[in-house]
Short mmCIF file of C-alpha atoms in Angstrom, two decimals:
data_model
loop_
_atom_site.label_atom_id
_atom_site.label_comp_id
_atom_site.label_asym_id
_atom_site.label_seq_id
_atom_site.Cartn_x
_atom_site.Cartn_y
_atom_site.Cartn_z
CA UNK A 18 -27.65 65.64 -24.60
CA UNK A 19 -24.71 66.23 -22.27
CA UNK A 20 -23.42 62.65 -22.34
CA UNK A 21 -23.59 62.57 -26.17
CA UNK A 22 -21.85 65.96 -26.45
CA UNK A 23 -18.99 64.80 -24.17
CA UNK A 24 -18.60 61.58 -26.22
CA UNK A 25 -18.53 63.53 -29.55
CA UNK A 26 -16.19 66.09 -28.09
CA UNK A 27 -13.69 63.42 -26.88
CA UNK A 28 -13.80 61.29 -30.05
CA UNK A 29 -14.37 63.99 -32.67
CA UNK A 30 -17.11 62.10 -34.40
CA UNK A 31 -20.94 62.59 -34.23
CA UNK A 32 -21.45 59.27 -35.99
CA UNK A 33 -19.50 57.38 -33.37
CA UNK A 34 -21.16 59.16 -30.48
CA UNK A 35 -24.62 58.50 -31.96
CA UNK A 36 -23.75 54.82 -32.57
CA UNK A 37 -22.59 54.24 -29.01
CA UNK A 38 -23.70 56.67 -26.34
CA UNK A 39 -26.72 57.59 -28.48
CA UNK A 40 -27.99 54.04 -28.71
CA UNK A 41 -27.59 53.71 -24.91
CA UNK A 42 -29.64 56.97 -24.34
CA UNK A 43 -32.35 55.74 -26.66
CA UNK A 44 -32.80 52.73 -24.44
CA UNK A 45 -32.79 54.97 -21.28
CA UNK A 46 -35.31 57.26 -22.94
CA UNK A 47 -37.57 54.31 -23.69
CA UNK A 48 -37.40 53.32 -20.07
CA UNK A 49 -38.48 56.71 -18.91
CA UNK A 50 -41.37 56.80 -21.33
CA UNK A 51 -39.88 59.74 -23.46
CA UNK A 52 -41.03 59.57 -27.12
CA UNK A 53 -38.29 58.17 -29.27
CA UNK A 54 -38.18 61.21 -31.69
CA UNK A 55 -37.53 63.58 -28.78
CA UNK A 56 -34.79 61.34 -27.33
CA UNK A 57 -33.27 61.20 -30.82
CA UNK A 58 -33.41 64.95 -31.03
CA UNK A 59 -31.54 65.29 -27.67
CA UNK A 60 -28.96 62.72 -28.77
CA UNK A 61 -28.28 64.47 -32.07
CA UNK A 62 -28.18 67.97 -30.39
CA UNK A 63 -25.41 66.69 -28.14
CA UNK A 64 -23.65 64.73 -30.95
CA UNK A 65 -23.44 67.66 -33.34
CA UNK A 66 -22.48 70.16 -30.61
CA UNK A 67 -19.59 68.00 -29.49
CA UNK A 68 -18.61 67.26 -33.04
CA UNK A 69 -18.31 70.83 -34.11
CA UNK A 70 -16.48 71.92 -31.02
CA UNK A 71 -13.88 69.19 -31.18
CA UNK A 72 -10.48 69.92 -32.76
CA UNK A 73 -10.40 66.25 -33.75
CA UNK A 74 -13.51 66.38 -35.89
CA UNK A 75 -13.15 66.02 -39.65
CA UNK A 76 -15.91 68.45 -40.31
CA UNK A 77 -14.19 71.07 -38.15
CA UNK A 78 -10.84 70.52 -39.91
CA UNK A 79 -12.64 70.77 -43.34
CA UNK A 80 -14.59 73.96 -42.35
CA UNK A 81 -11.63 75.96 -41.15
CA UNK A 82 -9.18 74.78 -43.84
CA UNK A 83 -11.58 75.58 -46.72
CA UNK A 84 -12.28 79.04 -45.17
CA UNK A 85 -8.56 79.80 -44.76
CA UNK A 86 -8.45 80.28 -40.97
CA UNK A 87 -6.69 78.60 -38.08
CA UNK A 88 -8.40 75.91 -36.03
CA UNK A 89 -8.24 77.92 -32.76
CA UNK A 90 -9.79 81.00 -34.41
CA UNK A 91 -12.53 78.81 -35.87
CA UNK A 92 -13.51 77.20 -32.59
CA UNK A 93 -13.20 80.50 -30.68
CA UNK A 94 -15.48 82.00 -33.34
CA UNK A 95 -18.15 79.38 -32.69
CA UNK A 96 -17.81 79.21 -28.94
CA UNK A 97 -19.93 82.22 -27.66
CA UNK A 98 -23.00 81.38 -29.77
CA UNK A 99 -22.61 77.63 -29.36
CA UNK A 100 -22.52 77.87 -25.56
CA UNK A 101 -25.51 80.25 -25.45
CA UNK A 102 -27.43 77.93 -27.65
CA UNK A 103 -26.38 74.87 -25.69
CA UNK A 104 -27.67 76.36 -22.41
CA UNK A 105 -30.95 77.34 -23.98
CA UNK A 106 -31.42 73.95 -25.50
CA UNK A 107 -30.49 72.17 -22.16
CA UNK A 108 -33.19 74.20 -20.40
CA UNK A 109 -35.75 73.25 -23.10
CA UNK A 110 -35.02 69.53 -22.84
CA UNK A 111 -34.95 69.69 -19.02
CA UNK A 112 -38.44 71.37 -18.87
CA UNK A 113 -39.79 68.87 -21.42
CA UNK A 114 -38.29 65.88 -19.56
CA UNK A 115 -39.83 66.79 -16.27
CA UNK A 116 -43.12 65.38 -17.58
CA UNK A 117 -41.77 61.86 -17.86
CA UNK A 118 -40.69 59.27 -15.29
CA UNK A 119 -40.13 55.53 -15.22
CA UNK A 120 -37.64 52.76 -14.37
CA UNK A 121 -34.29 52.39 -16.08
CA UNK A 122 -32.25 49.23 -16.17
CA UNK A 123 -28.70 50.20 -15.14
CA UNK A 124 -27.34 46.71 -15.75
CA UNK A 125 -25.73 47.85 -18.97
CA UNK A 126 -23.82 50.67 -17.26
CA UNK A 127 -22.41 48.17 -14.76
CA UNK A 128 -21.42 45.77 -17.53
CA UNK A 129 -19.63 48.58 -19.42
CA UNK A 130 -17.73 49.70 -16.24
CA UNK A 131 -16.65 46.12 -15.54
CA UNK A 132 -15.52 45.45 -19.16
CA UNK A 133 -13.52 48.71 -19.25
CA UNK A 134 -11.75 47.72 -15.98
CA UNK A 135 -10.97 44.32 -17.41
CA UNK A 136 -9.61 45.57 -20.74
CA UNK A 137 -7.63 48.71 -19.73
CA UNK A 138 -5.57 50.30 -16.97
CA UNK A 139 -7.71 53.38 -16.19
CA UNK A 140 -5.68 56.18 -14.66
CA UNK A 141 -5.52 59.94 -14.84
CA UNK A 142 -2.12 59.46 -16.49
CA UNK A 143 -3.84 58.23 -19.60
CA UNK A 144 -5.36 61.67 -20.24
CA UNK A 145 -1.95 63.40 -20.65
CA UNK A 146 -1.82 63.04 -24.51
CA UNK A 147 -5.29 64.58 -24.87
CA UNK A 148 -4.33 67.28 -22.53
CA UNK A 149 -1.14 68.01 -24.47
CA UNK A 150 -3.01 68.23 -27.76
CA UNK A 151 -5.56 70.69 -26.42
CA UNK A 152 -2.94 72.87 -24.80
CA UNK A 153 -0.89 73.06 -27.86
CA UNK A 154 -3.91 73.86 -30.02
CA UNK A 155 -4.89 76.53 -27.52
CA UNK A 156 -1.31 78.05 -27.92
CA UNK A 157 -2.28 78.39 -31.64
CA UNK A 158 0.34 76.02 -32.93
CA UNK A 159 -0.34 74.52 -36.42
CA UNK A 160 -3.08 71.90 -36.20
CA UNK A 161 -1.64 69.20 -38.36
CA UNK A 162 1.65 68.61 -36.58
CA UNK A 163 -0.17 68.90 -33.20
CA UNK A 164 -2.84 66.27 -33.98
CA UNK A 165 -0.02 64.06 -35.53
CA UNK A 166 1.89 64.39 -32.29
CA UNK A 167 -1.18 63.39 -30.40
CA UNK A 168 -1.39 60.17 -32.48
CA UNK A 169 2.25 59.36 -31.78
CA UNK A 170 1.79 59.97 -28.04
CA UNK A 171 -1.28 57.74 -28.19
CA UNK A 172 0.84 54.94 -29.62
CA UNK A 173 3.54 55.56 -26.86
CA UNK A 174 1.02 55.54 -24.11
CA UNK A 175 -0.66 52.39 -25.37
CA UNK A 176 2.78 50.62 -25.08
CA UNK A 177 3.90 52.21 -21.82
CA UNK A 178 0.70 52.48 -19.80
CA UNK A 179 -1.56 49.76 -21.33
CA UNK A 180 1.25 47.30 -21.97
CA UNK A 181 0.23 46.83 -25.64
CA UNK A 182 2.49 44.97 -28.08
CA UNK A 183 4.69 47.71 -29.84
CA UNK A 184 4.02 46.34 -33.28
CA UNK A 185 0.26 46.22 -32.62
CA UNK A 186 0.37 49.72 -31.25
CA UNK A 187 2.27 51.13 -34.25
CA UNK A 188 -0.12 49.28 -36.60
CA UNK A 189 -3.08 51.26 -35.16
CA UNK A 190 -1.80 54.28 -37.18
CA UNK A 191 -3.06 52.57 -40.34
CA UNK A 192 -5.48 49.78 -39.38
CA UNK A 193 -8.44 50.25 -36.93
CA UNK A 194 -7.95 49.26 -33.39
CA UNK A 195 -9.44 45.83 -32.62
CA UNK A 196 -10.87 44.70 -29.34
CA UNK A 197 -13.42 42.02 -28.19
CA UNK A 198 -14.72 42.93 -24.77
CA UNK A 199 -18.00 41.14 -24.93
CA UNK A 200 -19.89 44.33 -24.69
CA UNK A 201 -21.11 45.67 -28.10
CA UNK A 202 -21.23 49.31 -26.69
CA UNK A 203 -17.47 49.31 -25.98
CA UNK A 204 -16.50 47.36 -29.12
CA UNK A 205 -18.48 49.86 -31.39
CA UNK A 206 -16.71 52.97 -30.07
CA UNK A 207 -13.23 51.53 -29.81
CA UNK A 208 -13.02 49.30 -32.87
CA UNK A 209 -12.09 52.19 -35.18
CA UNK A 210 -9.30 54.59 -35.97
CA UNK A 211 -6.29 54.56 -38.25
CA UNK A 212 -5.94 55.95 -41.69
CA UNK A 213 -7.82 53.01 -43.14
CA UNK A 214 -11.10 53.93 -41.39
CA UNK A 215 -10.87 57.47 -42.89
CA UNK A 216 -10.42 56.39 -46.53
CA UNK A 217 -14.19 56.55 -47.16
CA UNK A 218 -14.34 60.09 -45.79
CA UNK A 219 -11.27 61.08 -47.87
CA UNK A 220 -12.84 59.68 -50.95
CA UNK A 221 -16.07 61.77 -50.38
CA UNK A 222 -13.88 64.85 -49.85
CA UNK A 223 -11.95 64.22 -53.03
CA UNK A 224 -15.12 63.68 -55.08
CA UNK A 225 -16.63 66.78 -53.36
CA UNK A 226 -13.65 68.89 -54.43
CA UNK A 227 -14.02 67.60 -57.99
CA UNK A 228 -17.79 68.41 -57.93
CA UNK A 229 -17.01 71.84 -56.60
CA UNK A 230 -14.32 72.41 -59.24
CA UNK A 231 -16.71 71.33 -61.98
CA UNK A 232 -19.42 73.68 -60.76
CA UNK A 233 -16.87 76.44 -60.67
CA UNK A 234 -15.48 75.77 -64.07
CA UNK A 235 -18.89 75.88 -65.84
CA UNK A 236 -19.81 79.06 -63.99
CA UNK A 237 -22.47 77.69 -61.61
CA UNK A 238 -20.71 78.99 -58.53
CA UNK A 239 -20.16 82.43 -59.98
CA UNK A 240 -23.90 82.63 -60.93
CA UNK A 241 -25.00 81.60 -57.40
CA UNK A 242 -22.41 84.09 -55.89
CA UNK A 243 -23.78 86.99 -57.95
CA UNK A 244 -27.38 86.26 -56.80
CA UNK A 245 -26.25 86.40 -53.10
CA UNK A 246 -24.06 89.47 -53.76
CA UNK A 247 -26.98 91.59 -54.75
CA UNK A 248 -28.87 90.86 -51.51
CA UNK A 249 -26.01 90.66 -49.00
CA UNK A 250 -25.24 94.06 -47.49
CA UNK A 251 -24.86 93.50 -43.70
CA UNK A 252 -23.55 91.00 -41.17
CA UNK A 253 -27.05 89.70 -40.64
CA UNK A 254 -27.82 88.99 -44.29
CA UNK A 255 -24.34 87.62 -44.75
CA UNK A 256 -24.90 85.06 -41.96
CA UNK A 257 -28.35 84.21 -43.24
CA UNK A 258 -27.13 83.60 -46.87
CA UNK A 259 -24.18 81.55 -45.70
CA UNK A 260 -26.31 79.30 -43.46
CA UNK A 261 -28.93 78.95 -46.30
CA UNK A 262 -26.19 78.07 -48.80
CA UNK A 263 -24.75 75.45 -46.47
CA UNK A 264 -28.20 73.87 -45.96
CA UNK A 265 -28.77 73.79 -49.68
CA UNK A 266 -25.38 72.12 -50.01
CA UNK A 267 -26.76 69.29 -47.85
CA UNK A 268 -30.00 69.14 -49.75
CA UNK A 269 -28.46 69.01 -53.29
CA UNK A 270 -25.02 67.53 -52.44
CA UNK A 271 -26.46 64.84 -50.16
CA UNK A 272 -23.39 65.06 -47.97
CA UNK A 273 -22.14 67.29 -45.24
CA UNK A 274 -18.65 67.30 -46.80
CA UNK A 275 -19.99 68.73 -50.06
CA UNK A 276 -21.78 71.45 -48.13
CA UNK A 277 -18.62 72.37 -46.16
CA UNK A 278 -16.52 72.47 -49.37
CA UNK A 279 -18.88 74.46 -51.63
CA UNK A 280 -20.11 77.04 -49.05
CA UNK A 281 -16.80 78.79 -48.45
CA UNK A 282 -16.18 78.85 -52.22
CA UNK A 283 -19.52 80.54 -52.88
CA UNK A 284 -19.60 82.92 -49.93
CA UNK A 285 -16.03 83.89 -49.40
CA UNK A 286 -16.07 86.94 -51.68
CA UNK A 287 -18.97 88.50 -49.79
CA UNK A 288 -16.99 88.34 -46.52
CA UNK A 289 -14.00 89.99 -48.18
CA UNK A 290 -16.20 92.57 -49.89
CA UNK A 291 -17.95 93.58 -46.73
CA UNK A 292 -14.75 93.48 -44.60
CA UNK A 293 -15.44 90.55 -42.19
CA UNK A 294 -12.87 88.08 -40.97
CA UNK A 295 -12.98 84.58 -42.44
CA UNK A 296 -13.65 82.95 -39.10
CA UNK A 297 -17.16 84.36 -39.42
CA UNK A 298 -17.42 82.42 -42.67
CA UNK A 299 -16.12 79.19 -41.25
CA UNK A 300 -18.48 79.48 -38.23
CA UNK A 301 -21.53 80.16 -40.31
CA UNK A 302 -20.68 77.49 -42.83
CA UNK A 303 -20.32 74.96 -40.02
CA UNK A 304 -23.53 76.03 -38.27
CA UNK A 305 -25.44 75.77 -41.58
CA UNK A 306 -23.72 72.66 -42.85
CA UNK A 307 -22.88 70.47 -39.91
CA UNK A 308 -25.98 71.19 -37.70
CA UNK A 309 -28.50 70.58 -40.56
CA UNK A 310 -26.86 67.56 -42.20
CA UNK A 311 -28.90 65.09 -40.08
CA UNK A 312 -32.21 66.83 -41.11
CA UNK A 313 -32.03 65.80 -44.78
CA UNK A 314 -33.43 62.29 -45.28
CA UNK A 315 -31.31 61.47 -48.37
CA UNK A 316 -28.09 62.84 -47.00
CA UNK A 317 -25.32 60.66 -45.54
CA UNK A 318 -25.98 61.90 -42.04
CA UNK A 319 -29.76 61.55 -42.35
CA UNK A 320 -29.61 58.08 -43.59
CA UNK A 321 -27.05 57.00 -40.93
CA UNK A 322 -28.76 58.62 -37.95
CA UNK A 323 -32.14 57.23 -38.89
CA UNK A 324 -30.82 53.72 -39.23
CA UNK A 325 -28.67 53.76 -36.04
CA UNK A 326 -31.34 55.34 -33.81
CA UNK A 327 -34.31 53.60 -35.27
CA UNK A 328 -36.27 56.86 -35.84
CA UNK A 329 -37.16 58.36 -39.18
CA UNK A 330 -35.35 61.53 -40.16
CA UNK A 331 -38.43 63.64 -40.50
CA UNK A 332 -39.62 62.43 -37.09
CA UNK A 333 -36.59 63.43 -35.13
CA UNK A 334 -35.73 66.48 -37.22
CA UNK A 335 -38.24 68.83 -35.41
CA UNK A 336 -36.65 67.90 -32.08
CA UNK A 337 -33.12 68.80 -33.09
CA UNK A 338 -33.52 71.91 -31.02
CA UNK A 339 -29.82 72.84 -30.66
CA UNK A 340 -29.64 73.21 -34.48
CA UNK A 341 -32.62 75.55 -34.63
CA UNK A 342 -31.61 77.51 -31.53
CA UNK A 343 -27.99 77.96 -32.78
CA UNK A 344 -28.98 79.06 -36.21
CA UNK A 345 -31.56 81.51 -34.85
CA UNK A 346 -29.13 82.96 -32.32
CA UNK A 347 -26.51 83.32 -35.00
CA UNK A 348 -28.86 85.28 -37.32
CA UNK A 349 -30.18 87.47 -34.55
CA UNK A 350 -26.87 88.34 -33.11
CA UNK A 351 -25.39 88.97 -36.55
CA UNK A 352 -28.14 91.51 -37.32
CA UNK A 353 -27.47 93.07 -33.93
CA UNK A 354 -23.79 93.30 -34.65
CA UNK A 355 -22.85 90.93 -31.84
CA UNK A 356 -20.13 88.20 -32.22
CA UNK A 357 -19.12 89.41 -35.63
CA UNK A 358 -15.50 90.22 -36.40
CA UNK A 359 -14.89 93.10 -38.90
CA UNK A 360 -11.50 93.66 -40.28
CA UNK A 361 -9.51 96.72 -39.13
CA UNK A 362 -9.19 99.48 -41.76
CA UNK A 363 -5.76 100.22 -43.13
CA UNK A 364 -6.13 103.90 -42.62
CA UNK A 365 -8.07 107.03 -43.57
CA UNK A 366 -6.90 106.85 -47.20
CA UNK A 367 -8.74 103.73 -48.03
CA UNK A 368 -12.08 102.04 -47.24
CA UNK A 369 -10.84 98.58 -48.02
CA UNK A 370 -10.01 96.55 -44.82
CA UNK A 371 -6.48 95.19 -44.44
CA UNK A 372 -7.41 91.66 -43.57
CA UNK A 373 -9.82 91.58 -46.62
CA UNK A 374 -6.96 92.35 -48.88
CA UNK A 375 -4.87 89.63 -47.32
CA UNK A 376 -7.75 87.19 -47.66
CA UNK A 377 -8.29 88.03 -51.32
CA UNK A 378 -4.56 87.54 -52.03
CA UNK A 379 -4.57 84.23 -50.14
CA UNK A 380 -7.62 83.09 -52.06
#
C-alpha cells in the first residue's frame, strides 16, 4: 500500500501506479502466499490515496475546478481525514499480513535498479523541479501556470542533467516519452506523458460535460437536487448525500470523470444553502467518486484494474479497505462537526453566510 501510494503521489495517476508498482506487488504477494484479492485491495488502497493527494492528478484537478476552489484548499481539506484513514488502513493490512510468510524473488528489484542506473543520471539535483512545483502550490499560486512551469523545468532538466537531445526533450510536451530499457516495469511507467497521452481523458471529460449539460437542460439534475434538498439539513447528511451521489455517478455514468463532473453540479446548492465552504464539496465528491470508481465492474476504473491486476472487480472490492474507512470516517466526523468548514456570517443583520453569497454569484 505504501509503495503504490508513493508511486501514485509522484506520478499523479492511479492507473500508472497500478500498472507498474501494483503488478510488482501482486508478484511479491503471491510469493508470500497472500490471497490475490487482498493484495489487489492493498494495491488499490495505495494507488487511490496517492492519486487523490497528488496535485498532478487529473481527478484532483477536475474535482477542485468543478467545485470552484483552489487546489491547495482542496488537498488541505482532504488531508486530515485521508491521513487518519491511511493510518487505520495500514494497521489493518499489517495485522492481516502477519499471518502470511514465504520467499520472495528479489531479482526483479535488482534488474530495475540496474536498468535505471544505465538509463539515467540519478542525483538529488533531479528532484528540484518537483520541489519547486510543490512549494509554489503550497504558497497558493495558481495551479495551471505552476504545473506548466513544472513541465518546462522538466524539459530543461532533461537537457541539462540527463543530456537529452533538446529537440527530443521539447517534443515530449506533445508526444509520450519513449524509452527501451529492457525492463517492462520501467518502460511501462516512463513511456507516457505529453498532451497526446491525455487526449483520451480530455475526450471523456468533454463528453461528460456534454452529458451533464444534457441532464441539466432536460431538468434531471434539478429533480435529483430537489430530492436531496429535502433530506439534507446538516453537515453529516450533506456529506452522506454527496458521497452517495458520487458513487451513483460511477454506477450510472460508468466513468470517474462523469461522477466528478456531475456531483458538484448536483450538490453545490446544498453547500451554499447550509453555509459550508465549497472545499467540503470537492473533498466529499472526490472521496465518493475517486475512491469508489474501482469498485464498479463496468466502469473505466473497474475494467482497467481487474484486467491489469488479474483479479475480478467484485473479488478485490471488499478489500479496498482505505475507501471504506475513508468514507466511514468522513461521514462520522461530519455528523460530529469535525473537519467541516462553515462560512463566516456577514453580521447580525443576516443569516446568510458571506462565502455562500460569493459562491452563488460565482456559480
